[in-house]
mmCIF file of C-alpha atoms in Angstrom:
data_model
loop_
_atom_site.group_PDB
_atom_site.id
_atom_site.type_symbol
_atom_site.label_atom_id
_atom_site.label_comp_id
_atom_site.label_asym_id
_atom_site.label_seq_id
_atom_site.Cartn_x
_atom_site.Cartn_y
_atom_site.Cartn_z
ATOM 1 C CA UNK A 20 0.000 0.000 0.000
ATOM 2 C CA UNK A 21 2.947 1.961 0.821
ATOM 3 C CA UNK A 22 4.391 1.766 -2.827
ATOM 4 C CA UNK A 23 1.313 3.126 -4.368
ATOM 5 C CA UNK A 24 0.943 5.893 -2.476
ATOM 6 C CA UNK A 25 4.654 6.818 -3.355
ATOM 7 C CA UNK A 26 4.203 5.948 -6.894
ATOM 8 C CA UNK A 27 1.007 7.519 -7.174
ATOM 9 C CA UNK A 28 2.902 11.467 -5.536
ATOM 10 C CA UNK A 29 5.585 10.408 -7.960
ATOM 11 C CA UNK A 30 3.019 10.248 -11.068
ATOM 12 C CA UNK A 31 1.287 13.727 -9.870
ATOM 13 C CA UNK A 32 4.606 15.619 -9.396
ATOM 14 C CA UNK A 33 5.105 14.611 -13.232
ATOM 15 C CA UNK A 34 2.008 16.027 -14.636
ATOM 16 C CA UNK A 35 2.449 18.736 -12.571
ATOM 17 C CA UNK A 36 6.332 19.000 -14.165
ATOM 18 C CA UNK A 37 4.468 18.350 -17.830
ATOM 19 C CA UNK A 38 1.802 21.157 -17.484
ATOM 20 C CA UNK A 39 4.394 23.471 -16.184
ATOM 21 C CA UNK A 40 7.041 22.545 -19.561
ATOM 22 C CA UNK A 41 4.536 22.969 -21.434
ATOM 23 C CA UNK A 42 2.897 25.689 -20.713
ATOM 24 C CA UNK A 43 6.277 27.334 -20.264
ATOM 25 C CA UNK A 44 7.151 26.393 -24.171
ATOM 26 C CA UNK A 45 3.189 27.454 -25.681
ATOM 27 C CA UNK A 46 4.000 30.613 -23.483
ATOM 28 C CA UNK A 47 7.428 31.158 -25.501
ATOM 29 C CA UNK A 48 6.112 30.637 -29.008
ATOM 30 C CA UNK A 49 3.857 32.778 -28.178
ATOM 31 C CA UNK A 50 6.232 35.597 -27.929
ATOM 32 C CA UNK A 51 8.379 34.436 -30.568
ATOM 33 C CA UNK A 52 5.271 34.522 -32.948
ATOM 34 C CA UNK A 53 4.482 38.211 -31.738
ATOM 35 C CA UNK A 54 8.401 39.107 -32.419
ATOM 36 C CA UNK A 55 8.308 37.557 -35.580
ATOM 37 C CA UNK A 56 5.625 39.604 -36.787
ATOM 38 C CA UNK A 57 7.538 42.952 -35.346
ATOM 39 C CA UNK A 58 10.037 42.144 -37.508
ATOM 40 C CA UNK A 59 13.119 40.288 -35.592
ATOM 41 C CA UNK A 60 13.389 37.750 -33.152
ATOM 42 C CA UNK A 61 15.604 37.420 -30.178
ATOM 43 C CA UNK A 62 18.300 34.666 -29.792
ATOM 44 C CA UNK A 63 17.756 34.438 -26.190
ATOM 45 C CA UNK A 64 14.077 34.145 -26.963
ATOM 46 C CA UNK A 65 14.768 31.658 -29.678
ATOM 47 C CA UNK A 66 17.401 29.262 -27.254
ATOM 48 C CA UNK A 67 15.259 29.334 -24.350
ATOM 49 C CA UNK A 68 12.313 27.939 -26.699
ATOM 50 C CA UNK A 69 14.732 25.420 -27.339
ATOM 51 C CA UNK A 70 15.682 24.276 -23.952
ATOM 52 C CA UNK A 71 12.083 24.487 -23.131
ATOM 53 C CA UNK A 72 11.697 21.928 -26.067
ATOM 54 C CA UNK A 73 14.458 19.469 -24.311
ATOM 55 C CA UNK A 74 12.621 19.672 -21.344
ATOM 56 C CA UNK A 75 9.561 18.236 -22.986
ATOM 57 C CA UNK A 76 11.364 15.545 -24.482
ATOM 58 C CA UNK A 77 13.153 14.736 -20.584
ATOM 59 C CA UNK A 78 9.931 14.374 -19.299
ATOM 60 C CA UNK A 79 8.132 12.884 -22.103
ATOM 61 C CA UNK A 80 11.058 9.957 -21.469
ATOM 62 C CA UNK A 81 9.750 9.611 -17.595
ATOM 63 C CA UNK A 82 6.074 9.418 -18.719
ATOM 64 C CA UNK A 83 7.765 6.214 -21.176
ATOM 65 C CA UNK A 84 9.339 5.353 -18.661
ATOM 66 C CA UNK A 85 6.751 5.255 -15.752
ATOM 67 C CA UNK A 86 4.325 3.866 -18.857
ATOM 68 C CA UNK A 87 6.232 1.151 -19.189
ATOM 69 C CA UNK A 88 6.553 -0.485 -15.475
ATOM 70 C CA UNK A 89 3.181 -0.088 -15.343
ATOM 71 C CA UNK A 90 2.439 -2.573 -18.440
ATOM 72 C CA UNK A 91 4.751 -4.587 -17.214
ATOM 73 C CA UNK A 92 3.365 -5.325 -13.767
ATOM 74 C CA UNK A 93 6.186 -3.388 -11.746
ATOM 75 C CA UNK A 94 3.179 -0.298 -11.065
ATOM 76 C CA UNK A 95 0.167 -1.177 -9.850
#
């Protein structure tokens, strides 16, 4: 009983970490889309979008991850 209530924290704190990523990267194209249409966009702008984007795919690995011991009987 113990392990699911462990596993269960661990699966909230990673949709919490997912909505925040992504939210964070929708929120950055947003402002590169409103640059873009000034006329110039920053590089900061532009490489923070990007890091944003790797922290998708980190997470998107745990959700794989934690996806995967659940099919295969290690999550219950």
């Amino acid at each position: 009983m113990d392990k699911r209530r462990v596993w269960r924290e661990q699966e909230q704190r990673l949709v919490e970490r997912w909505n925040e990523v992504t939210t964070r990267y929708q929120d950055l194209h947003a402002e590169i889309s409103r640059q873009a249409s000034a006329g110039a966009v920053s590089p900061e702008l532009t490489l923070q979008a990007e890091r944003a984007r790797a922290d998708i795919e980190v997470v998107r690995r745990q959700v794989a991850r934690m996806k995967v011991e659940f099919n295969s009987g290690k999550r219950f």
